[in-house]
Amino acid sequence: MLKCKLITYTPDAEKLVAEAAKLCYAKSDIDTLSENLTPDKVESFLKLLGDLGHESPIEHASFTFGIEGVSRSLLAQLTRHRIASFSVQSQRYVDKSGFDYITPPEIAAIPEAKAEYEAAMAEDAAHYESIRQKLIEHHLKTNLAAGMSESEARRAAEKKANEDARFVLPNACDTRIIMTMNARSLHNFFRLRCCRRAQWEIRALAVEMLREVRAVCPLLFAKAGPSCLYGSCSEGAYSCGKASEVRQELR
């Protein structure tokens, strides 16, 4: 099951962004930027940035998420957002025997498809473990012959076995991610991935991330989300035609 947690974020993020905006538009020096920056003025500066489309000041605020219960398939989409930092659980160093996996809702809804899917996952897991054990046995003999101690030889053998056995793991295999994005990148991410036309798994993640950041920085993310949330749909002929439902869900 998807789990998304905001681990940490820039302290006083909205005030920091307001200070950056004030520097751009006022005659203040660095030492006096925060003077008289009341909550009302912070809100005013953030609104000004939104009205002007001036997004660079919001890059100073960053947000770090812990993500679990997602597939390696999602990871391939997530890393297309290049202005971000990712740390991902390694299939090279981590033994994935008996791995958890993600089941798409459309498959879960059809009993016959679900049964076949689960059988495929069990078969993949069996192949992974069988290949892994064969590789461990082979590498262990080689390492012992090279003069390694039993414990050292086994550790090295298991690591090397994981490295190659992982090639049979499916896209459905679960993974864990720590991801950091600045607020400007998050706005772009939400615009694309909270859209109803986004793939279901990454959309579910995007919606959870949006809820997390709005809880701590409501002004900064007041208008974050797909284009139809506060304006017209940007998908043209490919629009889902359900803007009212999206607004009800995300506002």
PDB file of C-alpha atoms in Angstrom:
ATOM      1  CA  MET A   1       0.000   0.000   0.000  1.00  0.00           C
ATOM      2  CA  LEU A   2       1.249   3.456  -0.931  1.00  0.00           C
ATOM      3  CA  LYS A   3       2.749   5.392   1.950  1.00  0.00           C
ATOM      4  CA  CYS A   4       4.008   8.944   1.504  1.00  0.00           C
ATOM      5  CA  LYS A   5       5.400  11.013   4.358  1.00  0.00           C
ATOM      6  CA  LEU A   6       6.869  14.505   4.314  1.00  0.00           C
ATOM      7  CA  ILE A   7      10.086  13.866   6.236  1.00  0.00           C
ATOM      8  CA  THR A   8      11.445  17.396   6.368  1.00  0.00           C
ATOM      9  CA  TYR A   9      11.219  20.740   4.591  1.00  0.00           C
ATOM     10  CA  THR A  10      12.819  24.172   4.617  1.00  0.00           C
ATOM     11  CA  PRO A  11      12.037  25.898   7.943  1.00  0.00           C
ATOM     12  CA  ASP A  12       9.784  28.967   7.551  1.00  0.00           C
ATOM     13  CA  ALA A  13       9.576  28.142   3.851  1.00  0.00           C
ATOM     14  CA  GLU A  14       6.891  30.680   3.023  1.00  0.00           C
ATOM     15  CA  LYS A  15       8.701  33.482   4.848  1.00  0.00           C
ATOM     16  CA  LEU A  16      11.938  32.570   3.061  1.00  0.00           C
ATOM     17  CA  VAL A  17      10.210  32.779  -0.311  1.00  0.00           C
ATOM     18  CA  ALA A  18       8.693  36.127   0.695  1.00  0.00           C
ATOM     19  CA  GLU A  19      12.159  37.391   1.631  1.00  0.00           C
ATOM     20  CA  ALA A  20      13.466  36.350  -1.784  1.00  0.00           C
ATOM     21  CA  ALA A  21      10.531  38.108  -3.446  1.00  0.00           C
ATOM     22  CA  LYS A  22      11.086  41.226  -1.316  1.00  0.00           C
ATOM     23  CA  LEU A  23      14.720  41.305  -2.406  1.00  0.00           C
ATOM     24  CA  CYS A  24      13.597  41.304  -6.026  1.00  0.00           C
ATOM     25  CA  TYR A  25      10.992  44.051  -5.671  1.00  0.00           C
ATOM     26  CA  ALA A  26      12.070  46.234  -2.742  1.00  0.00           C
ATOM     27  CA  LYS A  27      15.117  48.304  -1.873  1.00  0.00           C
ATOM     28  CA  SER A  28      15.986  46.181   1.162  1.00  0.00           C
ATOM     29  CA  ASP A  29      19.432  44.828   1.913  1.00  0.00           C
ATOM     30  CA  ILE A  30      20.072  41.293   3.154  1.00  0.00           C
ATOM     31  CA  ASP A  31      20.150  42.263   6.843  1.00  0.00           C
ATOM     32  CA  THR A  32      16.765  43.982   6.739  1.00  0.00           C
ATOM     33  CA  LEU A  33      14.822  41.574   4.504  1.00  0.00           C
ATOM     34  CA  SER A  34      12.894  40.015   7.372  1.00  0.00           C
ATOM     35  CA  GLU A  35      12.001  43.327   9.029  1.00  0.00           C
ATOM     36  CA  ASN A  36       8.270  44.058   9.120  1.00  0.00           C
ATOM     37  CA  LEU A  37       7.596  40.862   7.178  1.00  0.00           C
ATOM     38  CA  THR A  38       4.289  40.126   8.885  1.00  0.00           C
ATOM     39  CA  PRO A  39       2.112  37.108   7.979  1.00  0.00           C
ATOM     40  CA  ASP A  40      -0.076  39.423   5.890  1.00  0.00           C
ATOM     41  CA  LYS A  41       2.944  40.697   3.966  1.00  0.00           C
ATOM     42  CA  VAL A  42       4.211  37.145   3.455  1.00  0.00           C
ATOM     43  CA  GLU A  43       0.848  36.262   1.948  1.00  0.00           C
ATOM     44  CA  SER A  44       0.930  39.405  -0.180  1.00  0.00           C
ATOM     45  CA  PHE A  45       4.370  38.602  -1.604  1.00  0.00           C
ATOM     46  CA  LEU A  46       3.393  35.016  -2.394  1.00  0.00           C
ATOM     47  CA  LYS A  47       0.249  36.210  -4.157  1.00  0.00           C
ATOM     48  CA  LEU A  48       2.325  38.721  -6.112  1.00  0.00           C
ATOM     49  CA  LEU A  49       4.634  35.975  -7.318  1.00  0.00           C
ATOM     50  CA  GLY A  50       1.655  33.917  -8.460  1.00  0.00           C
ATOM     51  CA  ASP A  51       0.034  36.827 -10.253  1.00  0.00           C
ATOM     52  CA  LEU A  52       3.278  37.720 -12.043  1.00  0.00           C
ATOM     53  CA  GLY A  53       4.216  34.140 -12.845  1.00  0.00           C
ATOM     54  CA  HIS A  54       7.566  34.804 -11.160  1.00  0.00           C
ATOM     55  CA  GLU A  55       8.511  31.312  -9.990  1.00  0.00           C
ATOM     56  CA  SER A  56      12.249  31.449  -9.317  1.00  0.00           C
ATOM     57  CA  PRO A  57      11.941  32.662  -5.664  1.00  0.00           C
ATOM     58  CA  ILE A  58       9.984  29.548  -4.698  1.00  0.00           C
ATOM     59  CA  GLU A  59      12.969  27.385  -5.654  1.00  0.00           C
ATOM     60  CA  HIS A  60      14.556  28.319  -2.324  1.00  0.00           C
ATOM     61  CA  ALA A  61      12.092  26.073  -0.454  1.00  0.00           C
ATOM     62  CA  SER A  62      12.664  22.330  -0.638  1.00  0.00           C
ATOM     63  CA  PHE A  63      10.674  19.332   0.567  1.00  0.00           C
ATOM     64  CA  THR A  64      11.814  15.763   1.275  1.00  0.00           C
ATOM     65  CA  PHE A  65       9.433  12.804   1.099  1.00  0.00           C
ATOM     66  CA  GLY A  66       9.706   9.207   2.260  1.00  0.00           C
ATOM     67  CA  ILE A  67       7.828   6.920  -0.143  1.00  0.00           C
ATOM     68  CA  GLU A  68       6.978   3.237   0.288  1.00  0.00           C
ATOM     69  CA  GLY A  69       4.642   0.710  -1.262  1.00  0.00           C
ATOM     70  CA  VAL A  70       5.310   1.776  -4.845  1.00  0.00           C
ATOM     71  CA  SER A  71       6.564  -0.173  -7.833  1.00  0.00           C
ATOM     72  CA  ARG A  72       9.775  -0.025  -9.810  1.00  0.00           C
ATOM     73  CA  SER A  73       7.513   0.894 -12.717  1.00  0.00           C
ATOM     74  CA  LEU A  74       6.604   4.113 -10.899  1.00  0.00           C
ATOM     75  CA  LEU A  75      10.297   4.821 -10.291  1.00  0.00           C
ATOM     76  CA  ALA A  76      10.884   4.963 -14.054  1.00  0.00           C
ATOM     77  CA  GLN A  77       8.268   7.715 -14.362  1.00  0.00           C
ATOM     78  CA  LEU A  78       9.325   9.566 -11.228  1.00  0.00           C
ATOM     79  CA  THR A  79      12.946   9.982 -12.285  1.00  0.00           C
ATOM     80  CA  ARG A  80      11.860  11.763 -15.454  1.00  0.00           C
ATOM     81  CA  HIS A  81      11.428  14.765 -13.176  1.00  0.00           C
ATOM     82  CA  ARG A  82      15.075  15.720 -13.359  1.00  0.00           C
ATOM     83  CA  ILE A  83      15.192  18.650 -10.943  1.00  0.00           C
ATOM     84  CA  ALA A  84      14.989  16.429  -7.898  1.00  0.00           C
ATOM     85  CA  SER A  85      17.174  14.201  -5.754  1.00  0.00           C
ATOM     86  CA  PHE A  86      16.455  10.494  -5.332  1.00  0.00           C
ATOM     87  CA  SER A  87      17.722   7.762  -3.013  1.00  0.00           C
ATOM     88  CA  VAL A  88      16.266   4.356  -3.904  1.00  0.00           C
ATOM     89  CA  GLN A  89      16.400   0.977  -2.180  1.00  0.00           C
ATOM     90  CA  SER A  90      18.988  -1.017  -4.112  1.00  0.00           C
ATOM     91  CA  GLN A  91      18.091  -4.379  -5.627  1.00  0.00           C
ATOM     92  CA  ARG A  92      21.826  -4.975  -5.874  1.00  0.00           C
ATOM     93  CA  TYR A  93      22.527  -4.771  -2.144  1.00  0.00           C
ATOM     94  CA  VAL A  94      19.111  -5.748  -0.760  1.00  0.00           C
ATOM     95  CA  ASP A  95      17.922  -9.352  -0.903  1.00  0.00           C
ATOM     96  CA  LYS A  96      14.451  -9.265  -2.495  1.00  0.00           C
ATOM     97  CA  SER A  97      13.509 -12.866  -1.714  1.00  0.00           C
ATOM     98  CA  GLY A  98       9.763 -13.034  -1.124  1.00  0.00           C
ATOM     99  CA  PHE A  99       9.406  -9.497  -2.462  1.00  0.00           C
ATOM    100  CA  ASP A 100       6.225  -7.488  -2.016  1.00  0.00           C
ATOM    101  CA  TYR A 101       4.566  -6.286  -5.200  1.00  0.00           C
ATOM    102  CA  ILE A 102       2.029  -3.719  -6.354  1.00  0.00           C
ATOM    103  CA  THR A 103      -1.212  -4.887  -7.960  1.00  0.00           C
ATOM    104  CA  PRO A 104      -2.908  -2.463 -10.385  1.00  0.00           C
ATOM    105  CA  PRO A 105      -6.562  -1.837  -9.394  1.00  0.00           C
ATOM    106  CA  GLU A 106      -7.830  -2.874 -12.825  1.00  0.00           C
ATOM    107  CA  ILE A 107      -6.190  -6.270 -12.396  1.00  0.00           C
ATOM    108  CA  ALA A 108      -7.365  -6.607  -8.801  1.00  0.00           C
ATOM    109  CA  ALA A 109     -10.957  -5.972  -9.932  1.00  0.00           C
ATOM    110  CA  ILE A 110     -11.024  -8.990 -12.269  1.00  0.00           C
ATOM    111  CA  PRO A 111     -10.705 -12.289 -10.346  1.00  0.00           C
ATOM    112  CA  GLU A 112      -9.270 -14.259 -13.272  1.00  0.00           C
ATOM    113  CA  ALA A 113      -6.707 -11.564 -14.066  1.00  0.00           C
ATOM    114  CA  LYS A 114      -5.788 -11.212 -10.403  1.00  0.00           C
ATOM    115  CA  ALA A 115      -5.237 -14.969 -10.013  1.00  0.00           C
ATOM    116  CA  GLU A 116      -2.988 -15.090 -13.066  1.00  0.00           C
ATOM    117  CA  TYR A 117      -1.107 -11.990 -11.922  1.00  0.00           C
ATOM    118  CA  GLU A 118      -0.463 -13.452  -8.474  1.00  0.00           C
ATOM    119  CA  ALA A 119       0.713 -16.705 -10.063  1.00  0.00           C
ATOM    120  CA  ALA A 120       3.132 -14.733 -12.238  1.00  0.00           C
ATOM    121  CA  MET A 121       4.497 -12.901  -9.190  1.00  0.00           C
ATOM    122  CA  ALA A 122       4.961 -16.207  -7.330  1.00  0.00           C
ATOM    123  CA  GLU A 123       6.754 -17.669 -10.349  1.00  0.00           C
ATOM    124  CA  ASP A 124       9.036 -14.649 -10.609  1.00  0.00           C
ATOM    125  CA  ALA A 125       9.844 -14.910  -6.907  1.00  0.00           C
ATOM    126  CA  ALA A 126      10.641 -18.608  -7.276  1.00  0.00           C
ATOM    127  CA  HIS A 127      12.927 -17.992 -10.255  1.00  0.00           C
ATOM    128  CA  TYR A 128      14.646 -15.133  -8.425  1.00  0.00           C
ATOM    129  CA  GLU A 129      15.393 -17.255  -5.378  1.00  0.00           C
ATOM    130  CA  SER A 130      16.455 -20.303  -7.413  1.00  0.00           C
ATOM    131  CA  ILE A 131      18.863 -18.294  -9.564  1.00  0.00           C
ATOM    132  CA  ARG A 132      20.127 -16.405  -6.527  1.00  0.00           C
ATOM    133  CA  GLN A 133      20.941 -19.613  -4.617  1.00  0.00           C
ATOM    134  CA  LYS A 134      22.730 -21.124  -7.632  1.00  0.00           C
ATOM    135  CA  LEU A 135      24.802 -17.974  -7.998  1.00  0.00           C
ATOM    136  CA  ILE A 136      25.603 -17.873  -4.267  1.00  0.00           C
ATOM    137  CA  GLU A 137      26.803 -21.472  -4.376  1.00  0.00           C
ATOM    138  CA  HIS A 138      29.015 -20.786  -7.380  1.00  0.00           C
ATOM    139  CA  HIS A 139      30.480 -17.533  -6.039  1.00  0.00           C
ATOM    140  CA  LEU A 140      31.011 -19.003  -2.572  1.00  0.00           C
ATOM    141  CA  LYS A 141      33.203 -21.786  -3.964  1.00  0.00           C
ATOM    142  CA  THR A 142      35.175 -19.267  -6.007  1.00  0.00           C
ATOM    143  CA  ASN A 143      35.658 -16.956  -3.018  1.00  0.00           C
ATOM    144  CA  LEU A 144      36.739 -19.758  -0.691  1.00  0.00           C
ATOM    145  CA  ALA A 145      39.212 -20.984  -3.291  1.00  0.00           C
ATOM    146  CA  ALA A 146      40.617 -17.444  -3.419  1.00  0.00           C
ATOM    147  CA  GLY A 147      41.366 -17.619   0.309  1.00  0.00           C
ATOM    148  CA  MET A 148      38.470 -15.691   1.808  1.00  0.00           C
ATOM    149  CA  SER A 149      37.100 -16.614   5.206  1.00  0.00           C
ATOM    150  CA  GLU A 150      33.735 -18.403   5.279  1.00  0.00           C
ATOM    151  CA  SER A 151      31.799 -15.307   6.466  1.00  0.00           C
ATOM    152  CA  GLU A 152      33.585 -12.934   4.097  1.00  0.00           C
ATOM    153  CA  ALA A 153      33.157 -15.334   1.173  1.00  0.00           C
ATOM    154  CA  ARG A 154      29.424 -15.709   1.831  1.00  0.00           C
ATOM    155  CA  ARG A 155      28.781 -11.969   2.158  1.00  0.00           C
ATOM    156  CA  ALA A 156      30.566 -11.300  -1.119  1.00  0.00           C
ATOM    157  CA  ALA A 157      28.783 -14.197  -2.823  1.00  0.00           C
ATOM    158  CA  GLU A 158      25.336 -13.009  -1.731  1.00  0.00           C
ATOM    159  CA  LYS A 159      25.997  -9.459  -2.891  1.00  0.00           C
ATOM    160  CA  LYS A 160      27.181 -10.646  -6.301  1.00  0.00           C
ATOM    161  CA  ALA A 161      24.251 -13.042  -6.584  1.00  0.00           C
ATOM    162  CA  ASN A 162      21.741 -10.279  -5.831  1.00  0.00           C
ATOM    163  CA  GLU A 163      23.321  -8.175  -8.552  1.00  0.00           C
ATOM    164  CA  ASP A 164      22.481 -10.656 -11.289  1.00  0.00           C
ATOM    165  CA  ALA A 165      19.379 -12.400  -9.923  1.00  0.00           C
ATOM    166  CA  ARG A 166      17.553  -9.048  -9.814  1.00  0.00           C
ATOM    167  CA  PHE A 167      17.229  -9.122 -13.609  1.00  0.00           C
ATOM    168  CA  VAL A 168      14.212 -11.442 -13.295  1.00  0.00           C
ATOM    169  CA  LEU A 169      12.383  -9.176 -10.837  1.00  0.00           C
ATOM    170  CA  PRO A 170       9.192  -7.652 -12.308  1.00  0.00           C
ATOM    171  CA  ASN A 171       8.246  -3.990 -12.681  1.00  0.00           C
ATOM    172  CA  ALA A 172       5.629  -4.687 -10.009  1.00  0.00           C
ATOM    173  CA  CYS A 173       8.320  -5.318  -7.380  1.00  0.00           C
ATOM    174  CA  ASP A 174       8.045  -2.848  -4.513  1.00  0.00           C
ATOM    175  CA  THR A 175      10.644  -0.238  -3.714  1.00  0.00           C
ATOM    176  CA  ARG A 176      11.316   2.560  -1.223  1.00  0.00           C
ATOM    177  CA  ILE A 177      12.383   6.073  -2.153  1.00  0.00           C
ATOM    178  CA  ILE A 178      13.513   9.272  -0.479  1.00  0.00           C
ATOM    179  CA  MET A 179      12.927  12.187  -2.818  1.00  0.00           C
ATOM    180  CA  THR A 180      13.639  15.900  -2.488  1.00  0.00           C
ATOM    181  CA  MET A 181      12.189  18.591  -4.741  1.00  0.00           C
ATOM    182  CA  ASN A 182      12.083  22.355  -4.547  1.00  0.00           C
ATOM    183  CA  ALA A 183       8.694  24.080  -4.593  1.00  0.00           C
ATOM    184  CA  ARG A 184       8.930  25.138  -8.220  1.00  0.00           C
ATOM    185  CA  SER A 185       9.625  21.574  -9.344  1.00  0.00           C
ATOM    186  CA  LEU A 186       6.768  20.384  -7.165  1.00  0.00           C
ATOM    187  CA  HIS A 187       4.370  22.789  -8.857  1.00  0.00           C
ATOM    188  CA  ASN A 188       5.397  21.345 -12.217  1.00  0.00           C
ATOM    189  CA  PHE A 189       5.101  17.801 -10.849  1.00  0.00           C
ATOM    190  CA  PHE A 190       1.602  18.440  -9.483  1.00  0.00           C
ATOM    191  CA  ARG A 191       0.496  20.120 -12.714  1.00  0.00           C
ATOM    192  CA  LEU A 192       1.417  17.007 -14.697  1.00  0.00           C
ATOM    193  CA  ARG A 193       0.878  14.146 -12.272  1.00  0.00           C
ATOM    194  CA  CYS A 194      -2.281  15.209 -10.420  1.00  0.00           C
ATOM    195  CA  CYS A 195      -4.027  15.291 -13.785  1.00  0.00           C
ATOM    196  CA  ARG A 196      -6.640  12.565 -14.330  1.00  0.00           C
ATOM    197  CA  ARG A 197      -4.741  11.501 -17.453  1.00  0.00           C
ATOM    198  CA  ALA A 198      -1.613  10.652 -15.477  1.00  0.00           C
ATOM    199  CA  GLN A 199      -0.914   6.945 -14.850  1.00  0.00           C
ATOM    200  CA  TRP A 200      -2.874   5.808 -11.779  1.00  0.00           C
ATOM    201  CA  GLU A 201       0.061   5.002  -9.473  1.00  0.00           C
ATOM    202  CA  ILE A 202       2.044   8.185  -9.928  1.00  0.00           C
ATOM    203  CA  ARG A 203      -1.183  10.205  -9.708  1.00  0.00           C
ATOM    204  CA  ALA A 204      -1.997   8.590  -6.360  1.00  0.00           C
ATOM    205  CA  LEU A 205       1.482   9.517  -5.135  1.00  0.00           C
ATOM    206  CA  ALA A 206       1.219  13.084  -6.453  1.00  0.00           C
ATOM    207  CA  VAL A 207      -2.114  13.627  -4.710  1.00  0.00           C
ATOM    208  CA  GLU A 208      -0.671  12.427  -1.393  1.00  0.00           C
ATOM    209  CA  MET A 209       2.388  14.649  -1.815  1.00  0.00           C
ATOM    210  CA  LEU A 210       0.162  17.638  -2.576  1.00  0.00           C
ATOM    211  CA  ARG A 211      -1.834  17.047   0.603  1.00  0.00           C
ATOM    212  CA  GLU A 212       1.370  16.780   2.629  1.00  0.00           C
ATOM    213  CA  VAL A 213       2.870  20.072   1.425  1.00  0.00           C
ATOM    214  CA  ARG A 214      -0.411  21.979   1.620  1.00  0.00           C
ATOM    215  CA  ALA A 215      -0.674  21.011   5.281  1.00  0.00           C
ATOM    216  CA  VAL A 216       2.603  22.805   6.100  1.00  0.00           C
ATOM    217  CA  CYS A 217       2.758  25.527   3.412  1.00  0.00           C
ATOM    218  CA  PRO A 218      -0.813  26.327   2.377  1.00  0.00           C
ATOM    219  CA  LEU A 219       0.061  29.684   0.797  1.00  0.00           C
ATOM    220  CA  LEU A 220       2.937  28.321  -1.247  1.00  0.00           C
ATOM    221  CA  PHE A 221       0.799  25.545  -2.708  1.00  0.00           C
ATOM    222  CA  ALA A 222      -2.592  27.268  -2.710  1.00  0.00           C
ATOM    223  CA  LYS A 223      -2.941  26.908  -6.477  1.00  0.00           C
ATOM    224  CA  ALA A 224      -0.835  23.798  -6.988  1.00  0.00           C
ATOM    225  CA  GLY A 225      -2.374  20.977  -8.966  1.00  0.00           C
ATOM    226  CA  PRO A 226      -3.491  20.206 -12.523  1.00  0.00           C
ATOM    227  CA  SER A 227      -4.265  23.090 -14.850  1.00  0.00           C
ATOM    228  CA  CYS A 228      -8.038  22.542 -14.596  1.00  0.00           C
ATOM    229  CA  LEU A 229      -8.021  23.126 -10.846  1.00  0.00           C
ATOM    230  CA  TYR A 230      -8.125  26.916 -11.173  1.00  0.00           C
ATOM    231  CA  GLY A 231      -8.335  27.413 -14.919  1.00  0.00           C
ATOM    232  CA  SER A 232      -8.929  25.575 -18.167  1.00  0.00           C
ATOM    233  CA  CYS A 233      -7.665  22.094 -18.985  1.00  0.00           C
ATOM    234  CA  SER A 234      -4.338  22.062 -20.842  1.00  0.00           C
ATOM    235  CA  GLU A 235      -4.919  18.624 -22.371  1.00  0.00           C
ATOM    236  CA  GLY A 236      -7.019  19.904 -25.269  1.00  0.00           C
ATOM    237  CA  ALA A 237      -8.698  17.075 -27.196  1.00  0.00           C
ATOM    238  CA  TYR A 238      -7.335  14.592 -24.648  1.00  0.00           C
ATOM    239  CA  SER A 239      -9.130  16.190 -21.690  1.00  0.00           C
ATOM    240  CA  CYS A 240     -10.841  13.785 -19.315  1.00  0.00           C
ATOM    241  CA  GLY A 241     -13.820  16.166 -19.255  1.00  0.00           C
ATOM    242  CA  LYS A 242     -14.135  15.851 -15.475  1.00  0.00           C
ATOM    243  CA  ALA A 243     -12.731  19.148 -14.244  1.00  0.00           C
ATOM    244  CA  SER A 244     -15.535  19.591 -11.718  1.00  0.00           C
ATOM    245  CA  GLU A 245     -14.716  16.235 -10.130  1.00  0.00           C
ATOM    246  CA  VAL A 246     -11.011  17.107 -10.000  1.00  0.00           C
ATOM    247  CA  ARG A 247     -11.822  20.414  -8.287  1.00  0.00           C
ATOM    248  CA  GLN A 248     -14.026  18.696  -5.748  1.00  0.00           C
ATOM    249  CA  GLU A 249     -11.258  16.191  -4.992  1.00  0.00           C
ATOM    250  CA  LEU A 250      -8.255  18.498  -4.806  1.00  0.00           C
ATOM    251  CA  ARG A 251      -9.436  21.909  -3.635  1.00  0.00           C
TER     252      ARG A 251
END
